Each structure stands twice: as structure tokens, then as C-alpha cells.
XYZ file of C-alpha atoms in Angstrom:
482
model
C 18.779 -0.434 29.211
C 16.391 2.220 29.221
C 13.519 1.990 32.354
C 10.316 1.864 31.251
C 7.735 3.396 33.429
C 3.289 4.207 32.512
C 2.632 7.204 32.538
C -0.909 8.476 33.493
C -1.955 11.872 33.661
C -3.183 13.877 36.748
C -3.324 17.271 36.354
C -3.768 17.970 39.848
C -0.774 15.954 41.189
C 1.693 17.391 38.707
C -0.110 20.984 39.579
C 0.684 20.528 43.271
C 3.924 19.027 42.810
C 5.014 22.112 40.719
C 3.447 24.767 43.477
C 6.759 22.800 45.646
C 8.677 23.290 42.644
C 9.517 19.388 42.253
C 8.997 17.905 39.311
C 11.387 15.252 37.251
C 11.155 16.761 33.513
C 9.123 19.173 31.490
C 9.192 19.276 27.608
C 8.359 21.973 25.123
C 5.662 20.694 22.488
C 3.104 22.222 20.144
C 1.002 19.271 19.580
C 0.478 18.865 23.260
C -2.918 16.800 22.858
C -1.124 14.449 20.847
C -1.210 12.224 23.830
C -5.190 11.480 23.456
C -4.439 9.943 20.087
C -1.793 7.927 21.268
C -4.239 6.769 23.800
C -6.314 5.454 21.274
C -3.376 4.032 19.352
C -2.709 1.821 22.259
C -5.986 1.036 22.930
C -6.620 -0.486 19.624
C -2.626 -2.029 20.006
C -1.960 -0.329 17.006
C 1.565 0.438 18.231
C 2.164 -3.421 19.235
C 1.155 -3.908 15.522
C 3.742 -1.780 14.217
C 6.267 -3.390 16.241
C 5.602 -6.407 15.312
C 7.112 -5.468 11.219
C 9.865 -7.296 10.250
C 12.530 -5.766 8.084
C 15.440 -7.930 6.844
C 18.171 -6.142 8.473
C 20.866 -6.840 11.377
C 20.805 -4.589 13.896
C 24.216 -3.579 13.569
C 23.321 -2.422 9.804
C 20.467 -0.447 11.304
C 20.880 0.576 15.203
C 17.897 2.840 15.566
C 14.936 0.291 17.495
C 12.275 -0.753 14.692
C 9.462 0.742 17.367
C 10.900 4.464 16.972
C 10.799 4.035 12.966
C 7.674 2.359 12.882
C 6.089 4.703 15.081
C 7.948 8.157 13.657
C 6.520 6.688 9.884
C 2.893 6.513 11.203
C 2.837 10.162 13.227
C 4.475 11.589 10.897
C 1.220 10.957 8.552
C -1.006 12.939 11.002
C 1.779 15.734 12.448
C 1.442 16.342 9.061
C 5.356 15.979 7.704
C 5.018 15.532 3.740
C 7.701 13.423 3.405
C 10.571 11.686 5.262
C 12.933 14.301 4.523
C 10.902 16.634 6.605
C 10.783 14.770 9.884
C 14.097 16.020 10.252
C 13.191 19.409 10.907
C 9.752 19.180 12.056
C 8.454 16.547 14.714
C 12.116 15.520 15.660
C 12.612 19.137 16.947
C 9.272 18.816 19.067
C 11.076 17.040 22.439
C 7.462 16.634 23.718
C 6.537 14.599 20.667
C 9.747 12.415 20.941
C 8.746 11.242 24.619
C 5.612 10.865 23.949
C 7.220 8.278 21.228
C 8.818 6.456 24.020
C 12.454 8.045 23.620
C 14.057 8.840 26.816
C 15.934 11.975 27.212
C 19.273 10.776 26.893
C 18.071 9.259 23.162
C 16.989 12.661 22.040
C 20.198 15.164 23.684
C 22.496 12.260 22.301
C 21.049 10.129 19.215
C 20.311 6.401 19.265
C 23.737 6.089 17.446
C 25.839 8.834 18.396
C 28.709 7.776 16.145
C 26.694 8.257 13.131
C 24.111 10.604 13.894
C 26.307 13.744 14.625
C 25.447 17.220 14.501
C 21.870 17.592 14.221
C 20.994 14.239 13.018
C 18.882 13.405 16.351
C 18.210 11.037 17.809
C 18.765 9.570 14.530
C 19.305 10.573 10.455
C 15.783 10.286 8.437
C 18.078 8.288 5.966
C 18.059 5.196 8.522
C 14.185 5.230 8.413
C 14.096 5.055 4.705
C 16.468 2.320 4.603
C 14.742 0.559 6.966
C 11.793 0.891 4.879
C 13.714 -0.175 2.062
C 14.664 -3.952 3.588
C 10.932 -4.412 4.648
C 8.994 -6.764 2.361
C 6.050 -4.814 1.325
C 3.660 -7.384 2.105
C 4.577 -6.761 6.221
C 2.858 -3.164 5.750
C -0.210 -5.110 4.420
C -0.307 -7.915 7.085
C 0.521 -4.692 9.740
C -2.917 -3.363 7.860
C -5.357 -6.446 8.160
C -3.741 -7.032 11.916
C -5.091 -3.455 12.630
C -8.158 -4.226 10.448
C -8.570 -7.680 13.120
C -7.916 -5.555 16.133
C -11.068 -2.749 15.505
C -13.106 -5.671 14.717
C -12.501 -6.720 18.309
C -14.425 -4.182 20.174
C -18.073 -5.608 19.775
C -19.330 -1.895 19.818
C -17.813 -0.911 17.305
C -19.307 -3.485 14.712
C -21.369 -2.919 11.492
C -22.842 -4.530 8.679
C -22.915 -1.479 5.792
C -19.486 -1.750 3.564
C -18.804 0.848 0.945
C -16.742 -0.003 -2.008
C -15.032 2.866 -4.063
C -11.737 3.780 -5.962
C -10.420 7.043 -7.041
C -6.904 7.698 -9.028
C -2.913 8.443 -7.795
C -1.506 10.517 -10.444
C 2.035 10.504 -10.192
C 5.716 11.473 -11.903
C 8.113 8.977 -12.637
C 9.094 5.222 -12.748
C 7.254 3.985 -9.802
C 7.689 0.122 -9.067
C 3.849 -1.049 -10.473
C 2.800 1.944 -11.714
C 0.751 2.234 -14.966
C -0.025 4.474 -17.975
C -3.584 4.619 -19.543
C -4.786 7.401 -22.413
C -7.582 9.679 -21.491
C -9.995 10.966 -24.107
C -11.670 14.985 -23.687
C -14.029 16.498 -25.759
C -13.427 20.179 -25.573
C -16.134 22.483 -26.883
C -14.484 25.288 -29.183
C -15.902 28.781 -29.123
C -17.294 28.055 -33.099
C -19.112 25.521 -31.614
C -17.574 22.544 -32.791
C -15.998 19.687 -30.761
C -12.342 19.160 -30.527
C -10.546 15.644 -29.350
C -8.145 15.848 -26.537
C -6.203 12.845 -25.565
C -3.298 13.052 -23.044
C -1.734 9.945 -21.244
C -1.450 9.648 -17.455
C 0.314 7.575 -15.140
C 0.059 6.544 -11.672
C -2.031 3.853 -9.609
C -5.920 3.515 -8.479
C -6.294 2.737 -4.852
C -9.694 0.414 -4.416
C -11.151 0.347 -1.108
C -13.617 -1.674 0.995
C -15.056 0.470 3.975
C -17.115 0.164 6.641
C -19.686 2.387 8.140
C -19.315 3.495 11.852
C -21.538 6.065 12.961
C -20.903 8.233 9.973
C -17.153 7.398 10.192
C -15.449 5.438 7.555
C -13.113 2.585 8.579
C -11.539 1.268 5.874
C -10.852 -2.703 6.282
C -9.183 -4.004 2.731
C -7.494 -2.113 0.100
C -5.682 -2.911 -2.953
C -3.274 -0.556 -5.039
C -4.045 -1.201 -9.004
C -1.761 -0.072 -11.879
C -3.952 3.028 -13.166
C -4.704 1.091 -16.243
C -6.405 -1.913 -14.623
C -9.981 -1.835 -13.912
C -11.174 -1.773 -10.300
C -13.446 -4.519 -10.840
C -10.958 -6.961 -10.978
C -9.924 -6.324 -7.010
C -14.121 -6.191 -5.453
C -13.949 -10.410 -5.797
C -10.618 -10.171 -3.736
C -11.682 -7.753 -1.285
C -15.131 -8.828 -0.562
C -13.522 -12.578 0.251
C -11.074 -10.671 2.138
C -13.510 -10.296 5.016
C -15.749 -13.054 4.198
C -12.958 -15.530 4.836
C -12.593 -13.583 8.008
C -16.156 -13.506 9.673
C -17.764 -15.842 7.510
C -21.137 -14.955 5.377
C -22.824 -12.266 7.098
C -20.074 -10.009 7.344
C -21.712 -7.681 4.832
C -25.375 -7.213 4.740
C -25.542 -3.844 2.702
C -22.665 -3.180 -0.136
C -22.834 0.025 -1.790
C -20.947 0.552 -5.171
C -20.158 2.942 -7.328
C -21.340 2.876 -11.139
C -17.862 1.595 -12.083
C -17.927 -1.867 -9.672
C -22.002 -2.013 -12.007
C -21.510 -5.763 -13.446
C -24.376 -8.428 -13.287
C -22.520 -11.428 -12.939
C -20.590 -10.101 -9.525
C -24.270 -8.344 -8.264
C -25.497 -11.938 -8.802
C -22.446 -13.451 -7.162
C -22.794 -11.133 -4.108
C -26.220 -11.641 -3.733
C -25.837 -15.514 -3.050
C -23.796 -14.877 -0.884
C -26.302 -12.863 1.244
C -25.339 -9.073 0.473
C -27.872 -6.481 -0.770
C -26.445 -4.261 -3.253
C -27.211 -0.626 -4.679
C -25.583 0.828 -6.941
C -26.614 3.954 -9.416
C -28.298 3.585 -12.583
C -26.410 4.849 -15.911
C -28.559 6.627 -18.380
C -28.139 4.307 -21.126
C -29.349 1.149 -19.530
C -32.553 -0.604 -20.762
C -33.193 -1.141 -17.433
C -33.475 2.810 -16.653
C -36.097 2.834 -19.726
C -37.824 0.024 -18.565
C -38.700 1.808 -14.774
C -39.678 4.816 -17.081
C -42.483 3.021 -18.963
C -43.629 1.531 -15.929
C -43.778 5.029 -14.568
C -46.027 6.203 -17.250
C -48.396 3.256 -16.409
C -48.234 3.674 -12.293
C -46.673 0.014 -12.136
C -44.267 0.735 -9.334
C -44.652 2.452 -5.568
C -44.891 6.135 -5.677
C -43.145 7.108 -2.396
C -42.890 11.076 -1.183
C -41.162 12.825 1.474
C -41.160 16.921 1.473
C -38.702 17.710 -0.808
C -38.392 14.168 -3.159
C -40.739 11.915 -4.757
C -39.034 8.091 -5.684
C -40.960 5.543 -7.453
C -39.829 1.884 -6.312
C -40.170 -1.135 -9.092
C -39.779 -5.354 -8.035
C -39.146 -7.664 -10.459
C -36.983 -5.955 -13.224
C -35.278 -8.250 -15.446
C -33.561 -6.399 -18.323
C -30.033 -5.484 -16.672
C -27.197 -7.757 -18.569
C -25.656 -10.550 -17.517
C -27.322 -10.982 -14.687
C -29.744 -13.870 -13.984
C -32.150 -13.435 -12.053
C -34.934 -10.290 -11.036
C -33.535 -6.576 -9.810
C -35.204 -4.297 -7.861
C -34.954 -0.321 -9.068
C -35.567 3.031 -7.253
C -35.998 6.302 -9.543
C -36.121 9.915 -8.735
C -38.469 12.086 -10.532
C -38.664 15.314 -7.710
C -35.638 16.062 -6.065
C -35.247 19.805 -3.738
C -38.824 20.336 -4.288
C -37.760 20.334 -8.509
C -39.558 17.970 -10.699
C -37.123 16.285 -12.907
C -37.479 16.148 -16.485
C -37.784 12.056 -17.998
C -34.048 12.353 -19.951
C -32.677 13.696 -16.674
C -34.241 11.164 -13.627
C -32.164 9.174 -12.141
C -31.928 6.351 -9.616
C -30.405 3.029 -8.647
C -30.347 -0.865 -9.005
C -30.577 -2.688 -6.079
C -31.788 -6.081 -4.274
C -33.124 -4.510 -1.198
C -36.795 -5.032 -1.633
C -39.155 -2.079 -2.548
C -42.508 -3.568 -1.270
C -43.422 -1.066 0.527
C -42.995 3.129 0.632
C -41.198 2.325 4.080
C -38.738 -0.475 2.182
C -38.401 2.169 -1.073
C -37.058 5.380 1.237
C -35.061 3.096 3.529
C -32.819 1.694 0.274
C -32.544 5.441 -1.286
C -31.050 6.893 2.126
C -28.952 3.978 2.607
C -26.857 5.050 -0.568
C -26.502 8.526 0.698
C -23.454 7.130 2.866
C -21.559 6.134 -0.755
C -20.463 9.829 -0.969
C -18.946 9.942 2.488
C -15.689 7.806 1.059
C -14.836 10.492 -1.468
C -15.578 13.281 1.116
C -14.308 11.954 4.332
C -11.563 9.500 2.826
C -10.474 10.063 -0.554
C -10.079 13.832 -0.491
C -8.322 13.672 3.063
C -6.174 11.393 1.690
C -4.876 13.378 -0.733
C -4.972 16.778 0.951
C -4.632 16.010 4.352
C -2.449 12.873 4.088
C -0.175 13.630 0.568
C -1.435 10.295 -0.457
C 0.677 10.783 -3.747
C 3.361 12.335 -2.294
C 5.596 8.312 -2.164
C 8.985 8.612 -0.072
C 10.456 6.678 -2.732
C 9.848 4.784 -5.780
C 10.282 1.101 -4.785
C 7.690 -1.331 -3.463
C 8.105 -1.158 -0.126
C 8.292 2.516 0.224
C 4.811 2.559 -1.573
C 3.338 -0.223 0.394
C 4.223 1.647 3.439
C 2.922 5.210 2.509
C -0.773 3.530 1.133
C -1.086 0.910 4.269
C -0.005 3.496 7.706
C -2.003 5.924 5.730
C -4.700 3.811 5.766
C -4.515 2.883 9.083
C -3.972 5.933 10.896
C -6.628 7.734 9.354
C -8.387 4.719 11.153
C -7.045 5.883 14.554
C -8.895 9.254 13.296
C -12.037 7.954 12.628
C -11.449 5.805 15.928
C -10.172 8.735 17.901
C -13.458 10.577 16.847
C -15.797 8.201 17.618
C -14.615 7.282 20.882
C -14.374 11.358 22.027
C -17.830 12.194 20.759
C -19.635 13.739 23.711
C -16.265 15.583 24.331
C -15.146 16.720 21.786
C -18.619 16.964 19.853
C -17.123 20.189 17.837
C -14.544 18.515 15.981
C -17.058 15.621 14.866
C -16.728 16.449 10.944
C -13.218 17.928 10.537
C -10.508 16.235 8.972
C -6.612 15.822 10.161
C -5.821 19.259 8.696
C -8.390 21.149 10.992
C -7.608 19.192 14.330
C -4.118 19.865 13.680
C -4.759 23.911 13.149
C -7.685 24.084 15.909
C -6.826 21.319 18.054
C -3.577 19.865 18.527
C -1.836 23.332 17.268
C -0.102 25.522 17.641
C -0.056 26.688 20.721
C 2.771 26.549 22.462
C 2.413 24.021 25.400
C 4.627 22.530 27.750
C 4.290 18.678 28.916
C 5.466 18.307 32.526
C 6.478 14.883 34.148
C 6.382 14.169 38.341
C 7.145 10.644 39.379
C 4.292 8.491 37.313
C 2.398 11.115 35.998
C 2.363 13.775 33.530
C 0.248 16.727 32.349
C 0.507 19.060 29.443
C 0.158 22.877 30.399
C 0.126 26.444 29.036
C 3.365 27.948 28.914
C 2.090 31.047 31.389
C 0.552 28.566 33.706
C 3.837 26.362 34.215
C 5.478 29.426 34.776
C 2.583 31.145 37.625
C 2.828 27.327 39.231
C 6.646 27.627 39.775
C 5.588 30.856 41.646
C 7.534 33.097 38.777
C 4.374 34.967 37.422
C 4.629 37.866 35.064
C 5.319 41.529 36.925
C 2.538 42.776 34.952
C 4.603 45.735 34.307
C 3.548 45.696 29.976
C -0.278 45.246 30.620
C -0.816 48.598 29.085
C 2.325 49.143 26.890
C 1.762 48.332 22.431
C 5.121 46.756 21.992
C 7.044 46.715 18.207
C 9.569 44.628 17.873
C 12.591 46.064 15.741
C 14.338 43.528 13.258
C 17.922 43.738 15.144
């Protein structure tokens, strides 16, 4: 059995202990920094979580400890290894990586299973992991998710009232488990001016997402994964009660939507139940025309502010299905432009408008609605291969969409919690802390009884007392090819 010990790092011990050239291990790693992440990781138990997955296996069918898969499938998603296949070759290579992980150094020269794992299958064949995957039930990666959702929610500082709802669409190849197909309909302008009909079919899913706001951060708390063809209105019901059955009413003060989650009956629904909601207007809406011809006759509050001037009207009562009186903000001056009447826009809402001071505070509360397809969406695609499954069954799905999720949490998490140190890296996503941050330099993480430190290659090398001669200080080197 394997001796676990806590490691804490202290620079200056392992410094000193070096100058008497004693120290117990040292490991080569480029993502030396990774340990700051895995400090936050632990601090928000996200690696008990992951532990705690159960997968439908014996452990003679699968030898390799559930911890190491669970936690090589969720670093993998920020060391930024596309798929399974590539973990192989990339952060099972990086030694420091692999202790940081918890493997000792026996596990990594030898394998967990030496008997299969031969060659350079260490510590262990990415095939394991995927079939480990495989014989998980796909709803453990969503319990793992609301566990982690349950743990944030923990840390009193960290709570907020303003949620974000949004979906956007995973286009994908082949017969996923759940997928669905839906037809799309383009009008192309041709160069004769007239208007040709394009219809092509696509397939995939459309990932719906409740988020909350943390100091500009986005925390996603409940998600579901919809055949592309189904409508994500039919998951906000589910997702708001999601956290309402949670913390009770009050959980959600301020919901902003997207036009596609616009339905009367669920506005009026949400607004029993104590949530004020804004959501944008769509041009054709009687509602729209109906703040227009009360613009004409001054009947609403004209509020400015340099650059924009938004009118804000009570009492509207023309929007569909929906019983009951609206509120409405609309924008006629926007970047110092005035904007012409078949161009203003605006929003619904049921924050009141009573005042200018009410009017401005709902029109820069939606401002935050664009930070889920900026900060989340997009990084989830680009910096995450959110569409990029390991497989095509149920379970690998689940698992892609729900560690995703959660470890661009530990992002968001790991950002607000280092903001007055590491203020410059504030508004970058995973793919610029790995370049800038955590990469590439070559680093070296050194170990000395309980402690450990991570260190530039050249200074583990002048603390060992075996500092360069200095002899090439002046000499332009080229390298030949043999």
C-alpha cells in the first residue's frame, strides 16, 4: 500500500535543502503551476466528488484506482488533451503532472497493472479509462455535477442571486446515443437580386444552461443536454426547480433570458414565484409597438446617460399569454447614435421602471446575458472541444458535458479566488492560461521530506551548486540536423 503523505510547499526549505544537495525526488513538468488549481480543486472537494463515481465494474475487470481515471478525465479537459486517445502521449508523459495526480513513482516507472500495461502503456492504457467510462451510469456524472454545484454553494462568499439562462447548439457526425436531426431554412440573396431557399439538415444536441453570476464569472449550476430538435423551453421549468427545490424560493431574484426562453405563461410562472425577469423584445411584438406610441406621447420615463437615452414604460399589457401587467425598457440613442423607430430596441421585464434610477439599473443588469456566450459557450467549444465526444454512448457523453462543466467551474473558481494575484489573467480563458501561464516553460517540481516547490530548470541546477561555465555567453549557436 502506497504511503500517503500532504504535501505543502515552501520554497525556501526545499531551496536550502537543495544548496546541501538533499532532496527525496524532483520531476520534470511543463504545467508546473498546475498545483494552484489543484489547490482549488480540493478546496471546493471537487476531487472527493469525483471519487465518489460509481462504475459497475469489479476491480479485477478494471485494476487502475477509479481516483486516477476520474481525476486524469477532468485534467485532461483543462491540460487541454482533445480526446482520450491523446492522454497517452501528452499529460501521461508529464511525470510532474502524474504526482501531482497522486501516483507514486513506482505507479508511473511500472504501470498500475504491469501485466497489461506493457511497453509504453503507463501507468496504465487510455483504453481502461474509456471502459471505465463505459460501465458508469450516466446519471453518476450528473449527480458528480449537482454534488459540485452543492459544494460552491457552501462558501457563503461566494453566493449570488442573478442566474442567467441560455442554450447554444452541438453539431456533430454520426449516431450519437440521443442525438437529433432538425432542417434549417436560409435565404440566400443571389447577385440578380432575387432570393434563393436553402435548406440543409443538421444533427447534434443543444446544451441549456442555468448560470450564476459571480463577480463577472459564470458558474454554471444545472444543465440539461436536449436532442437538437427539441426546444429549450421545455428544460427552463426543470432547471429553475432544480435549485428552487434546493434553497427554497429566493434562490433567484434576477433571471435573465434569452429571446428564445420569451413565453408569457413561464414569465408569469416565474414571477410568482418571486423572480424578476428580462428578457429582449422581438420586433414583431405588439408589445414593442405599443412602448412606441407611448413614446410619441411622452407616456413613459425618459432616462439618459452620455452615450444612451432609454425610455422606461409600467403597466404594459399586450404581450400573449401572459396575465397580468409587464414592465418595458426601449432604446432610442445608443453610442451617442439616435436610432431610427423600425430599428429601437429593448426588453420586457418585471423589474419596476418607476424611476430613471429603477429604468438604468434593469438595462445594465441584462448586459451580463452576453457573458454566457462569451465566457462559457465559446470556451466551451474552443477551449474545451465541447463537441469533440470520446465516444458515442451515453455515458461517454454524460461525462464529456458534466466534468466539462464542472471544471470550467474550478476556472471561474480558481480566478476568483486569485484576483489580487493574479489580476492579469482576470478575463482570459483556459487556452491563454495554458499558453501564458501554466506553459510551456520547462519547470522542474522538487520534493524534500513534506514539502515541495516547482523551479526553473537553471535555478535547480545553480542550487545543486552545478551552474553554467558561462563559456557560450557570447557565442550565436546553429544547431545542424545530425
Amino acid at each position: 500500500m502506497a504511503e500517503y503523505k500532504l504535501m505543502k510547499e515552501n520554497g525556501a526549505y526545499v531551496r536550502e535543502m537543495l544548496k546541501k544537495r538533499k532532496y527525496d525526488d524532483a520531476s520534470l513538468t511543463g504545467w508546473g503551476r498546475l498545483d494552484e488549481l489543484v489547490a482549488v480543486m480540493v478546496a471546493f472537494k471537487t476531487l472527493d466528488i469525483l471519487s465518489e463515481i460509481k462504475v459497475d465494474l469489479k476491480d479485477e475487470d478494471c485494476p487502475i484506482p477509479r481516483w486516477f481515471i476520474n481525476n486524469t478525465l477532468a485534467l485532461k479537459l483543462v491540460l487541454g488533451e482533445k480526446g482520450i486517445n491523446s492522454i497517452q502521449d501528452g499529460m501521461f508523459k508529464d511525470h510532474g503532472v502524474l504526482k501531482l495526480m497522486g501516483c507514486t513513482a513506482r505507479e508511473i516507472r511500472e504501470g498500475f497493472d504491469p501485466d497489461r500495461n506493457k511497453k509504453e502503456n503507463k501507468p496504465c492504457n487510455v483504453d481502461s479509462i474509456r471502459y471505465s467510462v463505459k460501465h458508469t451510469d450516466p446519471k453518476e456524472f450528473e449527480e458528480a455535477f449537482r454534488k459540485h454545484r452543492r459544494e460552491v454553494w457552501k462558501h457563503k462568499s461566494l453566493r449570488t442571486y442573478t442566474y442567467i439562462m441560455d442554450a447554444t447548439k452541438i453539431i456533430v457526425d454520426g449516431d450519437y446515443e440521443g442525438v437529433g436531426t432538425m432542417t434549417i431554412t436560409e435565404e440566400i440573396l443571389q447577385k440578380d437580386g432575387t432570393i434563393k431557399i436553402k435548406k440543409t439538415r443538421q444533427k447534434g444536441f443543444k446544451l441549456v444552461t442555468l448560470n450564476r453570476l459571480v463577480e463577472g464569472q459564470i458558474i454554471t449550476e444545472a444543465a440539461r443536454l436536449l436532442p437538437i430538435n427539441e426546444h429549450e423551453v421545455t428544460a427552463s421549468n426543470d432547471l429553475i426547480d432544480e435549485i428552487l427545490d434546493e434553497r427554497g424560493e429566493g434562490a433567484i431574484k434576477i433571471l435573465l433570458i434569452d429571446r428564445g426562453f420569451l413565453d408569457g405563461e413561464r414569465m408569469k410562472r416565474w414571477s410568482k414565484k418571486g423572480h424578476y425577469v428580462i428578457v429582449p423584445l422581438k420586433k414583431n411584438m405588439q408589445i414593442r409597438k405599443d412602448m412606441q406610441g407611448l413614446l410619441k406621447i411622452k407616456g413613459g420615463i425618459e432616462t439618459k446617460r452620455k452615450s444612451l437615452t432609454v425610455w422606461g414604460f409600467k403597466d404594459l399589457e399586450t404581450l400573449e399569454s401572459f396575465d397580468g401587467k409587464l414592465n418595458g425598457l426601449l432604446v432610442t440613442k445608443y453610442r451617442e447614435k439616435k436610432i431610427k423607430e423600425e430599428d429601437q430596441w429593448g426588453f420586457i421585464t418585471t423589474l419596476p421602471v418607476a424611476t430613471e434610477k429603477q429604468v438604468l439599473k434593469a438595462f445594465d443588469s441584462y448586459d451580463d446575458r452576453s457573458l454566457v456566450e462569451n465566457k462559457q459557450y465559446r470556451e466551451l467549444k474552443q477551449g474545451y472541444f465541447l463537441k469533440h465526444f470520446s465516444g458515442k454512448t451515453k455515458s461517454l457523453i454524460n461525462y464529456h458535458i458534466y466534468f466539462s462543466l464542472i471544471m470550467m467551474n474550478i476556472i471561474f473558481l480558481y480566478k476568483i479566488t486569485n484576483m489580487e494575484k493574479h489580476e492579469g489573467i482576470l478575463e482570459k480563458g483556459i487556452r491563454l492560461i495554458r499558453r501564458e501561464y501554466l506553459g510551456p516553460r520547462l519547470q522542474i517540481i522538487v520534493y524534500a521530506d513534506n514539502y515541495y516547490s516547482v523551479l526553473e530548470f537553471l535555478e535547480f541546477m545553480n542550487l545543486l551548486g552545478r551552474p553554467p561555465t558561462g563559456k557560450l555567453d557570447d557565442v550565436r549557436m546553429r544547431f545542424l540536423p545530425w
